[in-house]
Coordinates of N, CA, C and O in Angstrom, one line a residue:
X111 N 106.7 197.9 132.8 CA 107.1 197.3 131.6 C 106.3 196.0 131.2 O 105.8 195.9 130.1
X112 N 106.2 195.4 131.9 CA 104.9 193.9 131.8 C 103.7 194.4 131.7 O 102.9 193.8 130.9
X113 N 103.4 195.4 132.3 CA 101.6 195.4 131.8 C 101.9 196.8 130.3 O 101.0 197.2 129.5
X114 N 103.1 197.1 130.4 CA 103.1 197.3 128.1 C 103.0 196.2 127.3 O 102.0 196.0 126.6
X115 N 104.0 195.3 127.5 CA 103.6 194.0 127.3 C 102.2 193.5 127.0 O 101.7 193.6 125.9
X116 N 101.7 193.2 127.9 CA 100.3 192.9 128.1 C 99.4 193.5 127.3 O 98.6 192.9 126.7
X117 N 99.6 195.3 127.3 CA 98.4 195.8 126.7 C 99.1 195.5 125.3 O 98.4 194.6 124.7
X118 N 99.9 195.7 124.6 CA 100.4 195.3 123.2 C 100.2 193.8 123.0 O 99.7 193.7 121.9
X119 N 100.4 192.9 123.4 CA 99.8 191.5 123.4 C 98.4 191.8 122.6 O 98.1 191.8 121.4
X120 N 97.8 192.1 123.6 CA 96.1 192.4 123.4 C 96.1 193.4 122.1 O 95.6 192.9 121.1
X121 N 96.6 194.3 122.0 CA 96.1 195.0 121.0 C 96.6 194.2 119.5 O 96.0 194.5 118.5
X122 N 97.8 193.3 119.5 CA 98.0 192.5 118.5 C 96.8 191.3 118.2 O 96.3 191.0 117.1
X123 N 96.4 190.8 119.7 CA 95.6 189.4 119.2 C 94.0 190.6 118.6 O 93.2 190.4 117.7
X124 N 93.9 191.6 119.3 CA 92.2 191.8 118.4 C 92.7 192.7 116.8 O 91.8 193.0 116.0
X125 N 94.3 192.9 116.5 CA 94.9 193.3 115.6 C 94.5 192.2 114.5 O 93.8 192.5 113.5
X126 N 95.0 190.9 114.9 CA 94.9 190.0 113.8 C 93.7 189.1 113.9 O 93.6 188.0 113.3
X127 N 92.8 189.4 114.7 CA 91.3 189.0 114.7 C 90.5 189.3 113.3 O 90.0 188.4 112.6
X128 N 90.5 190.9 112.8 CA 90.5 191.7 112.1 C 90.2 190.8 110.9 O 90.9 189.9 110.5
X129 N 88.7 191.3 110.2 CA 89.0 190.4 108.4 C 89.6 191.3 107.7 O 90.4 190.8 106.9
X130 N 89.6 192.4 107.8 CA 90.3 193.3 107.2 C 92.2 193.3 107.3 O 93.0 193.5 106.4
X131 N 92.6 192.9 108.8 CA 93.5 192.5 108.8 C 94.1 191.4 108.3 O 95.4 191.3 108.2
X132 N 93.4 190.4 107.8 CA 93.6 189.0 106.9 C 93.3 189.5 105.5 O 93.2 188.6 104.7
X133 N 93.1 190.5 105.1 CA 92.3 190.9 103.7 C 94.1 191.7 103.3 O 94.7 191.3 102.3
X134 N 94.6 192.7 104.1 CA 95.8 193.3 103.8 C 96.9 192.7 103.9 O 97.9 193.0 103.3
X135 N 96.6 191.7 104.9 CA 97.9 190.6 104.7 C 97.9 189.3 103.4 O 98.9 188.9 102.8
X136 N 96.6 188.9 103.3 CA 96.7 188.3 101.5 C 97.0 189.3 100.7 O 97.7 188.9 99.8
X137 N 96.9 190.3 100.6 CA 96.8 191.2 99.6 C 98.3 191.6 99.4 O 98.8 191.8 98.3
X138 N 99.0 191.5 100.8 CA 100.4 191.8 100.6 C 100.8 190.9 100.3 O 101.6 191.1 99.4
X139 N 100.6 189.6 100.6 CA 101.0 188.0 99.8 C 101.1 188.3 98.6 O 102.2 188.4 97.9
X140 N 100.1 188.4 98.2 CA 99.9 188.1 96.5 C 100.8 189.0 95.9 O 101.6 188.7 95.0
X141 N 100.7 190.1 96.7 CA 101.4 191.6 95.6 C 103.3 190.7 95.5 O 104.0 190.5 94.5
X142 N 103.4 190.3 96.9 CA 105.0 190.0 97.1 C 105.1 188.9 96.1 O 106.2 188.5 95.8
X143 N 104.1 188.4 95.7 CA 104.8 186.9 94.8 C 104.3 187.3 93.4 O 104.8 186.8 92.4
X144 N 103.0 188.3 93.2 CA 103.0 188.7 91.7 C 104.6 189.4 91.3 O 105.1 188.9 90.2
X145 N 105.5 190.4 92.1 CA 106.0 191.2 91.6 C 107.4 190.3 91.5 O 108.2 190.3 90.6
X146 N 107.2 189.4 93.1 CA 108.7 188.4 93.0 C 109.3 187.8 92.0 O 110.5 187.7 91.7
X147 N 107.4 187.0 91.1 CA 107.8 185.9 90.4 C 108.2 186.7 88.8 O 108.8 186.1 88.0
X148 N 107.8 188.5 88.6 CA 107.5 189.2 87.7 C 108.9 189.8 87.2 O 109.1 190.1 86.0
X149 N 110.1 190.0 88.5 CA 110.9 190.6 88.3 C 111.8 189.4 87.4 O 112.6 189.9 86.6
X150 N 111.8 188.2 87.5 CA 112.5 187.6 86.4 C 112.5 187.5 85.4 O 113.4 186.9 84.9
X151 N 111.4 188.3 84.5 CA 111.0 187.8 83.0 C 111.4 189.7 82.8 O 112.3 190.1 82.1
X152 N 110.5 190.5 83.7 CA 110.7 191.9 83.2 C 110.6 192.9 84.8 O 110.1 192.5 85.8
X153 N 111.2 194.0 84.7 CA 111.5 194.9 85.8 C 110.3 195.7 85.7 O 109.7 196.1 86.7
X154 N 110.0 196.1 84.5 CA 108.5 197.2 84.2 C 107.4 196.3 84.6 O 107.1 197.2 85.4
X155 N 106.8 195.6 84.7 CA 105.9 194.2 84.8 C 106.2 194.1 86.4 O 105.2 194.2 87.2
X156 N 107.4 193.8 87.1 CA 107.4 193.6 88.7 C 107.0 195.2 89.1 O 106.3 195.4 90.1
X157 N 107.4 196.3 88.4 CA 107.5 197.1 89.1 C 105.7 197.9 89.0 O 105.0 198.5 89.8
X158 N 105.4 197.4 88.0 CA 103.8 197.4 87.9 C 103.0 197.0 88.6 O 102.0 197.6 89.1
X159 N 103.4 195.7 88.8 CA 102.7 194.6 90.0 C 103.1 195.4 91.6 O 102.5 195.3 92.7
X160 N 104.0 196.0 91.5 CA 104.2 196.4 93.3 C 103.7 197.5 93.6 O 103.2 197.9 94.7
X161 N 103.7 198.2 92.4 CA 102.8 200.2 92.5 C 101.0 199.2 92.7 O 100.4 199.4 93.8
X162 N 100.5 198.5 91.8 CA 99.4 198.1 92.2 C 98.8 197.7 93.7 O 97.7 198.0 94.3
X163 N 100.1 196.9 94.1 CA 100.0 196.2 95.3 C 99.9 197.5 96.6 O 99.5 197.4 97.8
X164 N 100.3 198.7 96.1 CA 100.7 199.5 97.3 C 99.7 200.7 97.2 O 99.4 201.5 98.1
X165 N 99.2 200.7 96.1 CA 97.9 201.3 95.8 C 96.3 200.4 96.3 O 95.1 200.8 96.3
X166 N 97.0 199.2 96.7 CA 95.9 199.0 97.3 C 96.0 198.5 99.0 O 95.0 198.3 99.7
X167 N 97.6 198.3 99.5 CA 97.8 197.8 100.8 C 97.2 199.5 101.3 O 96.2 199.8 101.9
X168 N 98.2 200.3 100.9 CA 98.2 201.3 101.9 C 96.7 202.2 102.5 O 96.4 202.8 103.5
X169 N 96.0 202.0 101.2 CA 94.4 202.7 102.0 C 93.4 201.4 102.8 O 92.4 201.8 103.5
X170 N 93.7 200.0 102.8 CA 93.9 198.8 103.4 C 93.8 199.0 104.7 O 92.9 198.8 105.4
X171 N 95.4 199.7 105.0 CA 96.0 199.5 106.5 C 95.1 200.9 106.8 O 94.4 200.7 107.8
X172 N 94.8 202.1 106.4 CA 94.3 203.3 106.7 C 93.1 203.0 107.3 O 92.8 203.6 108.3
X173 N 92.2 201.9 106.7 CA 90.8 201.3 107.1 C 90.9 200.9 108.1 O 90.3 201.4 109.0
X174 N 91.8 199.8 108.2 CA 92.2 198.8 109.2 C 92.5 199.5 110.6 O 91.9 199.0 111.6
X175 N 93.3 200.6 110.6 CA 93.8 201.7 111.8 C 92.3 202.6 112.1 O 91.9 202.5 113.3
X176 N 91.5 203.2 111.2 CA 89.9 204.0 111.6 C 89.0 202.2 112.5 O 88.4 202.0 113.5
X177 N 89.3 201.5 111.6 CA 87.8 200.3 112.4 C 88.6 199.9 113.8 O 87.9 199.3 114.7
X178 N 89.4 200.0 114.0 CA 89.9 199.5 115.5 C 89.6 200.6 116.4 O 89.1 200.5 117.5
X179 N 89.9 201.7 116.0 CA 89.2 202.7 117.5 C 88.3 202.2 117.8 O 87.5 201.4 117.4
X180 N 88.6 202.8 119.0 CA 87.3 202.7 120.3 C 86.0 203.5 119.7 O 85.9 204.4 118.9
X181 N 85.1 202.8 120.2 CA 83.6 203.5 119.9 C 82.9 203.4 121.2 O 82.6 202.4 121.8
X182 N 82.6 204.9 121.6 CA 81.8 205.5 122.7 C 80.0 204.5 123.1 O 79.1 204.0 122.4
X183 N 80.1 204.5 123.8 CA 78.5 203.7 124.0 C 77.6 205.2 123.6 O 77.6 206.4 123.8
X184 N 76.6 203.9 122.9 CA 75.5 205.0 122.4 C 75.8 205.2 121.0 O 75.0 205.5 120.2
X185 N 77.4 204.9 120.6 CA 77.5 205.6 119.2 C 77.9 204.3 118.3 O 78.8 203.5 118.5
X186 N 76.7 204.2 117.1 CA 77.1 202.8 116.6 C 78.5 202.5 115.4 O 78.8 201.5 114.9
X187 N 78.9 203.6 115.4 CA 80.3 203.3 114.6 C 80.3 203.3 113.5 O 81.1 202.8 112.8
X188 N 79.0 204.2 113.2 CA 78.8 204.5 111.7 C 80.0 205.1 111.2 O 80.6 204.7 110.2
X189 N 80.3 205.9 111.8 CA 81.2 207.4 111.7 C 82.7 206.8 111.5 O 83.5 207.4 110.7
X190 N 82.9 206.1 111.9 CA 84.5 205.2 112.0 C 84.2 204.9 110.6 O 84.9 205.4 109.7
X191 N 83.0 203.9 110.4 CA 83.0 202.9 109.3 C 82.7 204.6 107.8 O 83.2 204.5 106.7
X192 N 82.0 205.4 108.1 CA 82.4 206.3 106.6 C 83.8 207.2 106.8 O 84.2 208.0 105.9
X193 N 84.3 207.1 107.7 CA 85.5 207.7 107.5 C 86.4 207.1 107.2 O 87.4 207.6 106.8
X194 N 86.4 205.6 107.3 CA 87.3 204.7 106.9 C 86.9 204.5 105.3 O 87.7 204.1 104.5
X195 N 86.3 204.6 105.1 CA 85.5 204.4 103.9 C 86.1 205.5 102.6 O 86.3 205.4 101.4
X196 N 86.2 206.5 103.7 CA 86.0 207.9 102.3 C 87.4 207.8 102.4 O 87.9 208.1 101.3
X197 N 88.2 207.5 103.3 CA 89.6 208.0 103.4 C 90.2 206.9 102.2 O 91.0 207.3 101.3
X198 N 89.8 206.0 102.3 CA 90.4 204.8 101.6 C 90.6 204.9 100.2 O 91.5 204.8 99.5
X199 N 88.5 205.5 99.8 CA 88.5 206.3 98.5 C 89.5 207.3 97.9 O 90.1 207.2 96.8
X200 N 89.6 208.2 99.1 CA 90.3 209.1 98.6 C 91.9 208.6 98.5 O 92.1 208.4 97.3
X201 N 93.1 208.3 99.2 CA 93.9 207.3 99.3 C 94.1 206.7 98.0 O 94.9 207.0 97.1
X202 N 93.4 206.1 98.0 CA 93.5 205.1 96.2 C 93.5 205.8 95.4 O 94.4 205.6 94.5
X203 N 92.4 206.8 95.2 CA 92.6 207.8 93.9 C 94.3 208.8 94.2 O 94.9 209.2 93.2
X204 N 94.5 209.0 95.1 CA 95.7 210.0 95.1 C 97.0 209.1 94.7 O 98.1 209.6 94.2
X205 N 96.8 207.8 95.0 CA 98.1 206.8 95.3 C 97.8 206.4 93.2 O 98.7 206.1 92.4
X206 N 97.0 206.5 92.9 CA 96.4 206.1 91.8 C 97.3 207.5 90.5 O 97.8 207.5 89.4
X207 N 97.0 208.3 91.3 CA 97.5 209.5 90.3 C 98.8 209.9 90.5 O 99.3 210.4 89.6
X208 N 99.7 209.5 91.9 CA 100.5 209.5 91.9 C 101.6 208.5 91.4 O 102.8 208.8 91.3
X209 N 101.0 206.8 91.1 CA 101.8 206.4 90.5 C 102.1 206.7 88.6 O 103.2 206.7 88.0
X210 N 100.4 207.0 88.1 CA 100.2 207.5 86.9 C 101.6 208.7 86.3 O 102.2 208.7 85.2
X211 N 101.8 209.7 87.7 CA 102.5 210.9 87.4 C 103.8 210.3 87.4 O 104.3 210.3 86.3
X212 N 104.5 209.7 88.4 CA 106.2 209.7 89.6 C 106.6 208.4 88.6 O 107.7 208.3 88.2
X213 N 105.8 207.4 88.3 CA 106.3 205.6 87.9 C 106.2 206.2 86.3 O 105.2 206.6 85.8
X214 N 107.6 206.0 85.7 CA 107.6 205.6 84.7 C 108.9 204.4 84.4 O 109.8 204.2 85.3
X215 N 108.9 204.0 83.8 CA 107.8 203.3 82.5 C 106.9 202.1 83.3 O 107.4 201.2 84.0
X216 N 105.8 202.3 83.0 CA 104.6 201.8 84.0 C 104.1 200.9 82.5 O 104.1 201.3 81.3
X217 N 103.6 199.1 83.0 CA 102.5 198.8 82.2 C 101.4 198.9 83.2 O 101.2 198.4 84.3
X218 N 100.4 200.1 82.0 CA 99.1 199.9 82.8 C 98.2 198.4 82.8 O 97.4 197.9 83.6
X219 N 98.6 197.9 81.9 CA 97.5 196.5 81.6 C 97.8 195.2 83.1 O 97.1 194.5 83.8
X220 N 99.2 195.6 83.2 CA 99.9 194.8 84.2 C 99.3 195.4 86.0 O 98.8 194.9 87.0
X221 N 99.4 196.3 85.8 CA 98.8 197.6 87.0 C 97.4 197.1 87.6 O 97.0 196.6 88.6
X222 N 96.7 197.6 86.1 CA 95.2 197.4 86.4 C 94.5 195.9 86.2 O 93.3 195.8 86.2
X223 N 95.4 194.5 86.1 CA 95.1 193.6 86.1 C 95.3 193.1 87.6 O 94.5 192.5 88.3
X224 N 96.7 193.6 88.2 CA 96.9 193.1 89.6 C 96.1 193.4 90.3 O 95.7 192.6 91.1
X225 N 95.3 195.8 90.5 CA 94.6 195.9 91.2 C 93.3 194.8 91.4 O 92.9 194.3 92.4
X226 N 92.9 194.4 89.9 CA 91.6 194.0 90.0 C 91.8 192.4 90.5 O 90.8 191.9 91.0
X227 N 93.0 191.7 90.3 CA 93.3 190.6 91.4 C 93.3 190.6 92.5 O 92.9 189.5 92.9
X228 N 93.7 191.6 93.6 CA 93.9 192.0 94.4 C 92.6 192.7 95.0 O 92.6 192.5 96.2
X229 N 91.8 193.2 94.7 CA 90.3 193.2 94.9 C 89.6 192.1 95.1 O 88.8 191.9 95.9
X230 N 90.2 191.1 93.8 CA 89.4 189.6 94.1 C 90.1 188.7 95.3 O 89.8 187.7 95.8
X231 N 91.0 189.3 95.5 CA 91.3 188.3 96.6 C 90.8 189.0 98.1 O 90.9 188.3 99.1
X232 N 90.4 190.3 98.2 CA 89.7 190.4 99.3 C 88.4 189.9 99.3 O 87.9 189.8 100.5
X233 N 87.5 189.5 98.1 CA 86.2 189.1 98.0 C 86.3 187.0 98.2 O 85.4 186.3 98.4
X234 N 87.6 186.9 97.9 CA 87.8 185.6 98.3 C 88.1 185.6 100.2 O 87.4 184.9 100.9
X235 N 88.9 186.4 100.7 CA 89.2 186.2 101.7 C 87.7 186.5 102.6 O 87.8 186.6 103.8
X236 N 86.6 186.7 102.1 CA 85.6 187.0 102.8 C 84.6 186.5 102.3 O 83.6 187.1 102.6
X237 N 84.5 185.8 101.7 CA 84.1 184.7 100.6 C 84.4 183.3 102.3 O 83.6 182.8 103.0
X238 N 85.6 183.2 102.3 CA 86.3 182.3 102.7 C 86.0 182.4 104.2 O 85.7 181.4 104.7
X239 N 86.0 183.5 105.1 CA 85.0 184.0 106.3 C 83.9 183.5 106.5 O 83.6 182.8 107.5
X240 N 83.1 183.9 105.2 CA 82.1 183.4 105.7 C 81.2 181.7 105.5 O 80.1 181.3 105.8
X241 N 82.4 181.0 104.8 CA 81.9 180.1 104.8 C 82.3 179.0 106.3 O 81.6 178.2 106.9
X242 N 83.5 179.4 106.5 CA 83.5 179.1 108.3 C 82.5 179.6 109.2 O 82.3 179.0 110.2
X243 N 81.9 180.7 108.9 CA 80.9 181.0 109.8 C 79.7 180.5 109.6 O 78.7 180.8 110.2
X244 N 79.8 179.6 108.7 CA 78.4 178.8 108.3 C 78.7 177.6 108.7 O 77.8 176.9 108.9
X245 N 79.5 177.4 109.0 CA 80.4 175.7 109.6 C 80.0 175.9 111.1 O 80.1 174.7 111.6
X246 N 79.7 176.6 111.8 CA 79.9 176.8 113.2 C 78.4 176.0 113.2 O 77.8 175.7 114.3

């Protein structure tokens, strides 16, 4: 029971090591306080903001789960990093088409302003990476 413990310990601290793991956890921030602050003025507008937010957490965490496998010696991890890659693509376009079809009444302007916030704030959180890595 203690060395489950232990190995779950570890697999949490190199979990939240992760920039990618700090990229899906802003991203879930943002989504929870775009849609939080949204549901007071209008319910179409929050509910916009959270299809956005989940259209882009969930191929996020998909990435996040392919880059943490193990990689074999010898094999540089290309293969992880395009399948994390293509899945994600694919992912967002399906999560994309299925909100388009299942969500109505949807504002797209609301949708497609959050995704593209939400994009910027991964390019901030890595933005923000690397300027601590320039500090060292």
């Amino acid at each position: 029971m203690v060395l489950m413990k232990e190995k779950a310990s570890i697999r949490l601290a190199i979990l939240t090591k992760s920039p990618i793991f700090r990229i899906v956890a802003a991203q879930c921030a943002a989504t929870l306080i775009a849609s939080g602050l949204s549901v007071f003025f209008d319910r179409v507008v929050a509910t916009s903001a959270l299809m956005a937010g989940v259209a882009c957490i969930v191929p996020g965490c998909y990435t996040l789960v392919v880059s943490l496998r193990p990689v074999s010696e010898g094999d540089p991890g290309l293969r992880h990093v395009l399948r994390g890659e293509l899945g994600k693509f694919a992912l967002t376009a399906s999560l994309f088409a299925l909100v388009f079809v299942f969500v109505r009444p949807l504002n797209v302007f609301v949708f497609f302003s959050t995704f593209v916030g939400l994009q910027l704030c991964m390019a901030a959180i890595l933005w923000w990476d690397s300027r601590k890595l320039l500090k060292r």
